[in-house]
Coordinates of C-alpha atoms in Angstrom, one line a residue:
X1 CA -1.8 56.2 96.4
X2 CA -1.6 55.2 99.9
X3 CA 1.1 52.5 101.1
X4 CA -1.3 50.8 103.3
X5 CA -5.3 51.2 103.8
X6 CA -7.2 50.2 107.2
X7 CA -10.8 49.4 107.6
X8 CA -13.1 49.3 110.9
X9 CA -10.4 46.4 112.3
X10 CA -11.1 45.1 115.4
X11 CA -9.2 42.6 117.4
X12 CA -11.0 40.5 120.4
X13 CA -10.2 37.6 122.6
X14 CA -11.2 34.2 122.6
X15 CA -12.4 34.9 126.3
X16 CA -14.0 38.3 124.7
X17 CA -12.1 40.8 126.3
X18 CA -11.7 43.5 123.3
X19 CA -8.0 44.9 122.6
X20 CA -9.3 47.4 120.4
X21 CA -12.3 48.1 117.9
X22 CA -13.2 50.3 114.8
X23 CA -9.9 51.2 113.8
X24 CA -9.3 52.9 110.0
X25 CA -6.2 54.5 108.5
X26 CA -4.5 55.2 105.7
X27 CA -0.5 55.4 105.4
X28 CA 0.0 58.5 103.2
X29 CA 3.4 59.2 104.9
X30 CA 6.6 57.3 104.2
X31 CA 7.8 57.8 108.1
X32 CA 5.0 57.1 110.3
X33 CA 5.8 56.9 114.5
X34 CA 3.5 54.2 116.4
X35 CA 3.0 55.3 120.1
X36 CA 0.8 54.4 122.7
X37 CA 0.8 52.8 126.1
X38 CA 2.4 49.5 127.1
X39 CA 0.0 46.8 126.6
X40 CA -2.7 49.0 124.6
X41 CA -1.7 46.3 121.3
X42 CA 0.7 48.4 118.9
X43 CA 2.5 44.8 118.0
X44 CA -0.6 43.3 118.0
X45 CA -2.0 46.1 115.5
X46 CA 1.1 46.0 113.4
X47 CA 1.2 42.0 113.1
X48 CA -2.1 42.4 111.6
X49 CA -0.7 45.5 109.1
X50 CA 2.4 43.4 108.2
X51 CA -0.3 40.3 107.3
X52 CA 1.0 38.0 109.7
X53 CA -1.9 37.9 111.9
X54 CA -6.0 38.5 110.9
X55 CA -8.1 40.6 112.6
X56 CA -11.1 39.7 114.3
X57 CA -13.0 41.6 112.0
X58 CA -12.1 44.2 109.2
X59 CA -9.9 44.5 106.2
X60 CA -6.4 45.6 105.1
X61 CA -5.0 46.5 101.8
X62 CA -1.4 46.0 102.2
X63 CA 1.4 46.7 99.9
X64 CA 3.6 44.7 97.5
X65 CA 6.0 43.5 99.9
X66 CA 6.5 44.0 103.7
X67 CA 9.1 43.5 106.5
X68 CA 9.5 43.0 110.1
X69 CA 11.3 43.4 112.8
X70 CA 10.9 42.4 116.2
X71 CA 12.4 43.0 119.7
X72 CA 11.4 39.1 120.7
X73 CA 14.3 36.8 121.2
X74 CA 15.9 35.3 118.1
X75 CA 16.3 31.9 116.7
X76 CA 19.7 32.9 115.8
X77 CA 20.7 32.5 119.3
X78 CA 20.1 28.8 119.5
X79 CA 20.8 28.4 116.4
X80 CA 24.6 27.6 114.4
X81 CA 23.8 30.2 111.6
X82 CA 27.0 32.2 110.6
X83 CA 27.5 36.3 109.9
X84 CA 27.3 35.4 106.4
X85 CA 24.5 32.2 106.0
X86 CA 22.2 34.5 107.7
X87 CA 22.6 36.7 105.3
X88 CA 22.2 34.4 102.8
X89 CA 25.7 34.9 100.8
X90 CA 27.9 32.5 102.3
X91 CA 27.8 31.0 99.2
X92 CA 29.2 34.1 97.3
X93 CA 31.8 34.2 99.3
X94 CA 32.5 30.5 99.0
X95 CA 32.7 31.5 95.4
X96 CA 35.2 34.1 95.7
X97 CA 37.2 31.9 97.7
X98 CA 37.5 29.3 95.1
X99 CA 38.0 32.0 92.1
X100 CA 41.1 33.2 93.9
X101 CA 42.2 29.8 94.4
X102 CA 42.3 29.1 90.6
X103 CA 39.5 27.5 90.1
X104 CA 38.1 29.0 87.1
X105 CA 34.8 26.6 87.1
X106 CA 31.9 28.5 85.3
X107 CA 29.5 27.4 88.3
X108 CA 31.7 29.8 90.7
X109 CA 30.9 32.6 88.0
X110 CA 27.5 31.8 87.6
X111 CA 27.4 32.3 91.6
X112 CA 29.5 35.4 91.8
X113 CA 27.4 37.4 88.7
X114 CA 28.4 41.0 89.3
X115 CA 29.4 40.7 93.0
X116 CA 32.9 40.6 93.1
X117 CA 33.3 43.4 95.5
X118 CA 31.0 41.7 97.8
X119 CA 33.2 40.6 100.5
X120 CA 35.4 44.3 100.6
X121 CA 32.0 45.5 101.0
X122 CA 30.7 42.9 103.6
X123 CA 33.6 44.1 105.6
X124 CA 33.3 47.7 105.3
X125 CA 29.9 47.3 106.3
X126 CA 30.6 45.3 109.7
X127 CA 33.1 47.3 110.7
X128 CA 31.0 50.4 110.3
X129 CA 27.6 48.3 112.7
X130 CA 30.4 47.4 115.2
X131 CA 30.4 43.7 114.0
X132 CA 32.9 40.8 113.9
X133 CA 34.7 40.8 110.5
X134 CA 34.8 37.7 109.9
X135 CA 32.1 36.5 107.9
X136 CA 32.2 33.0 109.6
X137 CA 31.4 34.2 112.9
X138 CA 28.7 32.2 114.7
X139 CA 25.6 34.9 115.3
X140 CA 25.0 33.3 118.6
X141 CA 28.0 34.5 120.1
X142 CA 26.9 38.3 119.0
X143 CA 25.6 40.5 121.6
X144 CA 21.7 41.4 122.0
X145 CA 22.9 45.0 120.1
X146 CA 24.8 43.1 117.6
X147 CA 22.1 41.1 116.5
X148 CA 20.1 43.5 116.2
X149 CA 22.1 45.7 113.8
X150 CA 23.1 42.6 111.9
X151 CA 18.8 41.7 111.2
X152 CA 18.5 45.7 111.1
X153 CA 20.8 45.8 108.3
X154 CA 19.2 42.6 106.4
X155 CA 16.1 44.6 106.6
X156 CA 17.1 47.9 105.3
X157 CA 18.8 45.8 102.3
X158 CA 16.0 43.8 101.5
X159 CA 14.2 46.9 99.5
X160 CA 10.6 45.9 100.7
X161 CA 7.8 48.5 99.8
X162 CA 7.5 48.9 103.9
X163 CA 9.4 48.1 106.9
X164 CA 7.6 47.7 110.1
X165 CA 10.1 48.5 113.1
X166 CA 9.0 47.3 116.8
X167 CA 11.4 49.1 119.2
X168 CA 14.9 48.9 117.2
X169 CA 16.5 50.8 119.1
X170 CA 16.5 48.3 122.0
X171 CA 20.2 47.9 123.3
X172 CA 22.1 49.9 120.8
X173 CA 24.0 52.4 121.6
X174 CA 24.8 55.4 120.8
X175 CA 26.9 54.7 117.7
X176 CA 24.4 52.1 116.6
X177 CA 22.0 54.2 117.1
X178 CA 23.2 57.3 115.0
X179 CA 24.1 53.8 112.5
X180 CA 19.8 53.2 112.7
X181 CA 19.2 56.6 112.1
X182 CA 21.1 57.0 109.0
X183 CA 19.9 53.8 107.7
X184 CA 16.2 55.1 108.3
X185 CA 17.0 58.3 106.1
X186 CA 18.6 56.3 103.3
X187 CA 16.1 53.7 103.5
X188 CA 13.9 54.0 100.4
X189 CA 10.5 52.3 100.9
X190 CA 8.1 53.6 103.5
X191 CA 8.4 53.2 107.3
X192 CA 6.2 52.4 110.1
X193 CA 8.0 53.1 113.6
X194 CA 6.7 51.2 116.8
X195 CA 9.0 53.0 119.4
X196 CA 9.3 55.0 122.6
X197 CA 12.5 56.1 121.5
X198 CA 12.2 60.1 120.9
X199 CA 15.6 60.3 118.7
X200 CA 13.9 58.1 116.2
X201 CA 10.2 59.2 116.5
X202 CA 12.1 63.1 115.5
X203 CA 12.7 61.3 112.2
X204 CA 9.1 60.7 111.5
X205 CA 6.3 62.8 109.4
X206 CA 3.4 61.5 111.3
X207 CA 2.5 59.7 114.6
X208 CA -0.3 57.2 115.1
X209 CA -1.2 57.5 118.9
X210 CA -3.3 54.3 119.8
X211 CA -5.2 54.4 122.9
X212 CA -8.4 53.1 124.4
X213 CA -10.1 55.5 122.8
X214 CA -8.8 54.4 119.4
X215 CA -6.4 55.8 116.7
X216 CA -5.8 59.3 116.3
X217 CA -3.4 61.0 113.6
X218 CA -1.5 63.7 114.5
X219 CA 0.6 65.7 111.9
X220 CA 4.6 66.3 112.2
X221 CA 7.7 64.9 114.0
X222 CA 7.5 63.7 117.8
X223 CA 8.3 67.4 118.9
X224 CA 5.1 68.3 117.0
X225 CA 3.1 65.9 118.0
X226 CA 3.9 66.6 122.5
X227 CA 2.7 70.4 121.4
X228 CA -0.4 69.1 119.7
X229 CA -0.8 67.0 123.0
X230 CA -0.4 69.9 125.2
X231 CA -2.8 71.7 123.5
X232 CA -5.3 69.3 123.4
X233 CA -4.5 68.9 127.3
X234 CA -5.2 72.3 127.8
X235 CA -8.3 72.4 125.6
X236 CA -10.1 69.6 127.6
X237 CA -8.9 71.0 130.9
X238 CA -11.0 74.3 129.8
X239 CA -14.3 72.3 128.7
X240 CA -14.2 70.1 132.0
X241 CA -14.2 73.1 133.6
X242 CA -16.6 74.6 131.9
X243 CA -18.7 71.5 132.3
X244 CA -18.6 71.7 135.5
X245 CA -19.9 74.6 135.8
X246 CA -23.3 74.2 133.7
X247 CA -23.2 70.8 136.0
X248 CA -23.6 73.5 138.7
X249 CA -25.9 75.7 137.4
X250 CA -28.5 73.1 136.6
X251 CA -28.4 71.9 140.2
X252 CA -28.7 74.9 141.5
X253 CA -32.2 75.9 139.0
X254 CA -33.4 72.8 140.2
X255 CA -33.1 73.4 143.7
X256 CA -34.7 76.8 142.8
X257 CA -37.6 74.9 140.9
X258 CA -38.3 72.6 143.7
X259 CA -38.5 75.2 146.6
X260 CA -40.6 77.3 144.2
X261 CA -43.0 73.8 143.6
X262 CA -43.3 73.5 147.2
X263 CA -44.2 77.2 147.7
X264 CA -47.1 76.8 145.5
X265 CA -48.2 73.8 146.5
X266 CA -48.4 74.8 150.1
X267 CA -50.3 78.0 148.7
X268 CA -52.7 76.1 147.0
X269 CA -53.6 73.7 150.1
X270 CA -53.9 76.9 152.0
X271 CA -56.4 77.9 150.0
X272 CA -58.0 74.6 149.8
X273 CA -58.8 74.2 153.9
X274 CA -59.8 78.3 153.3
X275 CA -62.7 77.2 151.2
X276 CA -62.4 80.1 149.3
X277 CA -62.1 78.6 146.0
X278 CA -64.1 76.0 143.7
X279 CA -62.6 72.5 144.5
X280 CA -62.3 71.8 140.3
X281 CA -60.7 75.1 139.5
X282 CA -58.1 74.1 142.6
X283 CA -57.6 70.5 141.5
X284 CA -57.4 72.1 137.5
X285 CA -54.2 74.0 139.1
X286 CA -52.9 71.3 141.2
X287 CA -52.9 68.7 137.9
X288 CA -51.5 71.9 135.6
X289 CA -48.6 72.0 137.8
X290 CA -47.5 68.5 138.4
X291 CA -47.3 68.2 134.7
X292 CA -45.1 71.3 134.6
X293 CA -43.0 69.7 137.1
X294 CA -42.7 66.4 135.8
X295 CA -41.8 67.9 132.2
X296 CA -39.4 69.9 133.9
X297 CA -37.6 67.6 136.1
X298 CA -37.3 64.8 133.0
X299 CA -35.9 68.1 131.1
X300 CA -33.5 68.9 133.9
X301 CA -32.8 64.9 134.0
X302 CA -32.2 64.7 130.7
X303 CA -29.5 67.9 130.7
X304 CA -27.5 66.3 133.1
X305 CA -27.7 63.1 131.3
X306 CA -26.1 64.9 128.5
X307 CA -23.2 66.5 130.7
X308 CA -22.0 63.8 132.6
X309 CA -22.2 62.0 129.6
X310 CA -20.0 65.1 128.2
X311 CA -17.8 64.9 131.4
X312 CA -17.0 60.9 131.3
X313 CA -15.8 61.7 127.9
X314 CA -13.5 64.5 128.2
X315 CA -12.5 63.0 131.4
X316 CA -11.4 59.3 129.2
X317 CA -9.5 61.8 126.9
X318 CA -7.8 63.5 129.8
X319 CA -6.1 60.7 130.9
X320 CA -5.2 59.8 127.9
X321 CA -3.0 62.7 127.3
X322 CA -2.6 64.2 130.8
X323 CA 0.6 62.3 132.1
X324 CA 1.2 60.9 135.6
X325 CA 3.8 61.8 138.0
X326 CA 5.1 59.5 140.3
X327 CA 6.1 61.3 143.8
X328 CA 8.6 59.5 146.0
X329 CA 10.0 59.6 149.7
X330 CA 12.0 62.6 150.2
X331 CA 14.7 61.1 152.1
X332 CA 17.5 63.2 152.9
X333 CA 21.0 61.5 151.7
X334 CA 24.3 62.1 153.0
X335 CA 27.2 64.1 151.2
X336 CA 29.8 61.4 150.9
X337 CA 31.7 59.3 149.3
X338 CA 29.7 55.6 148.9
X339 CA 31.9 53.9 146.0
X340 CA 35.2 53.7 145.7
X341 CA 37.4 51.8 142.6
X342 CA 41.3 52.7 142.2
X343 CA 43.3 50.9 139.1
X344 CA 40.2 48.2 139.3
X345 CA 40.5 45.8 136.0
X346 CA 36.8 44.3 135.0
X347 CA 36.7 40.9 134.2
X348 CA 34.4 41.7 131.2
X349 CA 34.6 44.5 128.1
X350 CA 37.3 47.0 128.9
X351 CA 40.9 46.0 129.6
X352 CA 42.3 49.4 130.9
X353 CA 42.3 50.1 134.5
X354 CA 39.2 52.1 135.8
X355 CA 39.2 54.9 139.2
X356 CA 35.6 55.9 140.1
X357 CA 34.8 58.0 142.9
X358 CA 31.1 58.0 143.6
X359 CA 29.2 60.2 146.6
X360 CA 25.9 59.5 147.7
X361 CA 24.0 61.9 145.5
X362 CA 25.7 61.5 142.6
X363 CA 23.9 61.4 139.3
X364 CA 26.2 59.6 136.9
X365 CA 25.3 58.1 133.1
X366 CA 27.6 55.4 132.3
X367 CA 27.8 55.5 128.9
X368 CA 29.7 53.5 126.0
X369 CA 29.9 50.8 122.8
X370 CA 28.1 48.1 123.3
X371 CA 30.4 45.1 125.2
X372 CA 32.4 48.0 126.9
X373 CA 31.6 46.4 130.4
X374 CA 28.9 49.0 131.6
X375 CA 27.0 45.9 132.7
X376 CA 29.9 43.8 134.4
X377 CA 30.9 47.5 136.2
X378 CA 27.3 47.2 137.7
X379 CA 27.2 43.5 138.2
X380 CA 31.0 44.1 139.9
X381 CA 29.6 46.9 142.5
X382 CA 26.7 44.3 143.6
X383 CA 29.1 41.6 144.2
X384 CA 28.3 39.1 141.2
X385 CA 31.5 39.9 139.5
X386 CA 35.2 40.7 141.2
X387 CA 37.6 42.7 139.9
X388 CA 41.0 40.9 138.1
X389 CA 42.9 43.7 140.2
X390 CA 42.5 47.0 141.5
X391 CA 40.7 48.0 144.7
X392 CA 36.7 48.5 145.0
X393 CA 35.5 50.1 148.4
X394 CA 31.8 50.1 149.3
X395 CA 30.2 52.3 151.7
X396 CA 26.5 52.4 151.1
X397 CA 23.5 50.0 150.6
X398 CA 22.9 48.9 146.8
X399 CA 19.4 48.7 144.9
X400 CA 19.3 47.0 141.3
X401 CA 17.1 47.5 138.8
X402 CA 17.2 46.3 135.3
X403 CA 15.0 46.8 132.2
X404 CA 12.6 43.9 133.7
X405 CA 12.7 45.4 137.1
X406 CA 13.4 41.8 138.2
X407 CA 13.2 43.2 141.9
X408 CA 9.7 42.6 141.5
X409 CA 8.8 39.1 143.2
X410 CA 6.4 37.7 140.7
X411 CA 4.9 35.5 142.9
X412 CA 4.0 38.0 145.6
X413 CA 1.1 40.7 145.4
X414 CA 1.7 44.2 144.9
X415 CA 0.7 45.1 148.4
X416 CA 2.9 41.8 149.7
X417 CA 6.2 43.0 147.7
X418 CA 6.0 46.6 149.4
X419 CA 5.3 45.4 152.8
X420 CA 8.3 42.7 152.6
X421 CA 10.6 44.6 150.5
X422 CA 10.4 48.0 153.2
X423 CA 11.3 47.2 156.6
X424 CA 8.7 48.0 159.4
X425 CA 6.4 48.8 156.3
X426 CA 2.5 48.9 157.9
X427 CA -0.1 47.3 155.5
X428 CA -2.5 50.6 156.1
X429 CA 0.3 52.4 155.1
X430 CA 1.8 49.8 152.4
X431 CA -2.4 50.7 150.6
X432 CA -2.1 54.5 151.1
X433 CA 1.3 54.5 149.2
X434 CA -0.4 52.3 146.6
X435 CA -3.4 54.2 146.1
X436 CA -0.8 57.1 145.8
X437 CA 0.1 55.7 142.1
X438 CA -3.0 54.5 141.1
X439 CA -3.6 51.3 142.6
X440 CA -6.8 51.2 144.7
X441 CA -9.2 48.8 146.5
X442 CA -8.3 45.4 145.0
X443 CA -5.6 46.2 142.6
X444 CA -3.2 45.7 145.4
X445 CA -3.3 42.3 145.2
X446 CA -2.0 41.8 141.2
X447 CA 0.5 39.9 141.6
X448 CA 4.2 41.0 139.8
X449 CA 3.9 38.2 136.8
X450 CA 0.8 40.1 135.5
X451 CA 2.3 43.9 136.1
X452 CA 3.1 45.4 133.1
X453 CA 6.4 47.0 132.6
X454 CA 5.3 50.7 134.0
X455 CA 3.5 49.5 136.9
X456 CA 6.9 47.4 137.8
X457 CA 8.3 50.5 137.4
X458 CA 6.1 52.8 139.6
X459 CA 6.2 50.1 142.2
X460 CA 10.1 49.0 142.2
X461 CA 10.7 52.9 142.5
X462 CA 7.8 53.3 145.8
X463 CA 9.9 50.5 147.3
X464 CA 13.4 52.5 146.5
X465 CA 12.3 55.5 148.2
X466 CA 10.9 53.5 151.4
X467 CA 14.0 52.2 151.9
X468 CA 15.5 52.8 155.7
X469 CA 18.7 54.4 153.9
X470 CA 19.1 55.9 151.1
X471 CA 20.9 53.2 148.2
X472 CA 22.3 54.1 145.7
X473 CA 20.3 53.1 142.9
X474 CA 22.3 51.0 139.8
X475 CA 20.0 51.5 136.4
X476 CA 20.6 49.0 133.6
X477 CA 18.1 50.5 131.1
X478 CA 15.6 51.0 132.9
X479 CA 13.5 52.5 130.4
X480 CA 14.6 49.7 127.4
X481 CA 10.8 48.3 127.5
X482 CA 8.6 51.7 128.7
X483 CA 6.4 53.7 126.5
X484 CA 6.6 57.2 126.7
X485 CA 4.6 58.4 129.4
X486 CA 6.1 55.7 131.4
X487 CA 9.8 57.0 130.5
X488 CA 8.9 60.4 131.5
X489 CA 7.7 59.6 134.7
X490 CA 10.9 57.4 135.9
X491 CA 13.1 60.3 134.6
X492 CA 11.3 62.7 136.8
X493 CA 11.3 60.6 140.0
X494 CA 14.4 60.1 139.4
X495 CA 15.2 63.7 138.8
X496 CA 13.7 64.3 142.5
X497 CA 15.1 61.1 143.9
X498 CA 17.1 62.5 146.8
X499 CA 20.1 59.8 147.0
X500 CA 22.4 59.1 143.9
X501 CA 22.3 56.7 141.0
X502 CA 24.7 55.2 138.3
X503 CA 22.3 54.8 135.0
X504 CA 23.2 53.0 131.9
X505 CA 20.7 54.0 129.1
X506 CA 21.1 54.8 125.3
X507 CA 18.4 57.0 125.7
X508 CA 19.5 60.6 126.0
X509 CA 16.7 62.4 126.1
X510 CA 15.9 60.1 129.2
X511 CA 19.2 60.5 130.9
X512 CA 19.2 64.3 130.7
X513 CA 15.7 64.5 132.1
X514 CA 17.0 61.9 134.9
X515 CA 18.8 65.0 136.2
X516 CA 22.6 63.7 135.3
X517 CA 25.0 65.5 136.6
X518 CA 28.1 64.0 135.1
X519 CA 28.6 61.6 132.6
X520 CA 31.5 58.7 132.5
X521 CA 32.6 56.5 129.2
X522 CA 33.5 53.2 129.5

């Protein structure tokens, strides 16, 4: 019996623009991966699979009970909601309380029922997700990666028939991480991943890939799925190849067909001023092969119809599974040493002295718990934070991005944020570096507000490598908010990316394709 059916759903716009159309599944699998491009409307698909949202047309048989969770902000940071009234057994432990006080009212009993190791176990538990232990702790003085274990861990406790998960993984770290993992093994019910993360899409049976073209199943983990991808890669490669060549071959008949037209219709006007032949039997001919020709040319018409109509749709499939690459400046850097810190004390996370020694092609991940200071380090070497002691020396020019790639004026075009943001940067030159990833003819002028997160991306890093020197780039997850394709095209420019880089990311499958080349713990 499957956990969840889809029929022919469709989802369009009030101003008609259509997200996607014709989409039917079923969810056989209890660990099933969601992946697709940024923007292509996997929340949007899975807010109409959890119920919370209709679709324009189309019908969904959903199970018994369904969960969510979601990356968007939480009410619990405005909110005066504590540890333990969010999860909804404050009163419990009110109840405890009063039971060890003496009172022995029956109400406190009737409250308590068989949960008198509740509060050893509330505490267990938060120690293990890296969370205050007292139950009483306001939630909206818990980091962004405490929050969202604490709703994580509601979730998995809730024993719903499916959990829908967009991007969990979002700000955790490592230990959390391994924490999510665990909890998505011991989890019961079924599973439907919306993530980007590869750690996590490894634990999954099955991966819906949604794209423009619409849904397609593919069978297996992640690792299964990429080698399913390259093969299909390779397979349309071969038949627009192969296209292309019967494209050529029909051209080239028809050339033949027309030189051999006009051979016999020069012939047979030849023979016509000759006199030598009846008038009728020479107009017969002349009407016998016009028809010919016309039938053949709407046959020959009609063929390559068919295989440009063949080529636009391999062509839409290719880019669907053929990858980008995003190729940078190569700027030659300079072999020294561009940050300095000796016994420096952040104001933020960790307490214990910290000496860093940084040269200008360095590669570093700066790993560590969430709250360690990996963020204040970063915010410290731009000059937002100062050190309570210690020394911090600077020798190089600084470039920050962040997982919003807030370098990006919003206000400005595309073609306005290269020119200004690279000195002596000619508009002619500003287009050809544009067209370079993809952005031709008008596109130049989107402005940043509309840019999704992977074109922020591919243009934040086109204005790195333009840079007159070489900075040294400061990552704060980068890739929190990129889909996959997106992902693997930052790591690899910044695998080639001449100058150095400190990276935070809790990815590590995205560090390691990055090119790290040494790796430091907060």
């Amino acid at each position: 019996m499957p956990i969840l059916q889809v029929h022919n759903i469709s989802q369009t716009f009030d101003n008609g623009e259509v997200l996607f159309q014709q989409l039917s599944c079923s969810m056989t699998r209890n660990r099933v991966g969601l992946v697709g491009h940024n923007g292509v409307g996997k929340s949007i698909f899975a807010a109409i699979l959890s119920g919370e949202q209709k679709p324009s047309s189309g019908t969904v048989i959903f199970p018994k009970s369904c969960a969510v969770y979601r990356q968007q902000p939480s009410h619990l940071l405005s909110g005066k909601l504590s540890i333990a009234q969010f999860l909804g057994k404050d009163d419990v432990l009110k109840a405890l309380k009063q039971v060890e006080s003496g009172d022995c009212s029956a109400y406190w009993f009737d409250v308590i029922g068989e949960q008198w190791d509740f509060s050893m176990r509330l505490t267990q538990q938060l120690e293990e997700m890296g969370l205050p232990l007292d139950p009483d702790f306001p939630c909206a003085q818990l980091s962004g990666g405490q929050l969202a274990r604490l709703q994580l861990w509601q979730l998995f406790e809730s024993g719903v028939e499916l959990l829908i998960l967009d991007e969990p993984s979002n700000h955790l770290d490592a230990h959390a991480k391994q924490w999510l993992i665990e909890s998505i093994q011991a989890f019961k019910g079924a599973i439907l991943l919306i993530s980007h993360d590869r750690l996590l899409l490894r634990e999954m049976n099955e991966i819906w890939q949604l794209s423009g073209l619409g849904l397609q199943v593919f069978g297996g983990n992640y690792d299964a799925y990429i080698q399913q991808m390259r093969t299909e890669q390779q397979a349309v490669a071969r038949q627009l190849v192969s296209v292309g060549k019967q494209q050529k071959k029909l051209a080239a008949q028809a050339q033949r067909n027309q030189e051999k037209a006009a051979q016999r219709a020069a012939k047979g006007d030849k023979l016509r001023k000759a006199g030598g032949q009846s008038k009728l039997l020479l107009d017969y001919k002349k009407d016998t092969a016009t028809a010919r020709a016309s039938n053949r040319h709407k046959n020959e018409q009609l063929r390559q119809a068919h295989l440009n109509e063949k080529e636009q749709v391999l062509r839409a499939r290719k880019e669907q599974v053929t990858r980008q690459k995003l190729y940078l400046s190569d700027n030659t850097s300079r072999l020294h040493q561009v940050v300095s810190i000796l016994a420096g004390v952040l104001p933020f996370g960790r307490g214990q002295p910290i000496t860093l020694q940084v040269y200008a092609d360095d590669k570093i991940h700066l790993t560590g718990k969430n709250g360690c200071g990996k963020s204040t380090l970063l915010k410290t070497l731009l000059g937002e934070l100062a050190l309570q002691q210690g020394e911090l020396h600077l020798n190089t020019s600084l470039y920050y991005l962040d997982q919003h790639f807030g370098a990006i004026e919003p206000g400005l075009s595309m073609l306005d944020n290269l020119i200004q943001q690279c000195e002596g940067m000619q508009e002619s030159d500003a287009r050809t570096l544009l067209a370079g990833i993809g952005f031709r003819r008008d596109r130049v002028f989107r402005l940043g507000a509309v840019l999704s997160g992977g074109e922020k991306m591919k243009l934040a890093m086109l204005i790195v490598s333009h840079q007159p020197e070489q900075p040294l780039l400061l990552l704060d997850e980068p890739d929190n908010h990129l889909d996959l394709d997106s992902k693997i095209m930052l790591a690899q420019a910044l695998r080639n990316y001449r100058g150095g880089f400190i990276l935070v990311s809790h990815d590590d499958d995205f560090a390691n394709e990055s090119g790290i080349q040494k790796q430091v713990t907060l």
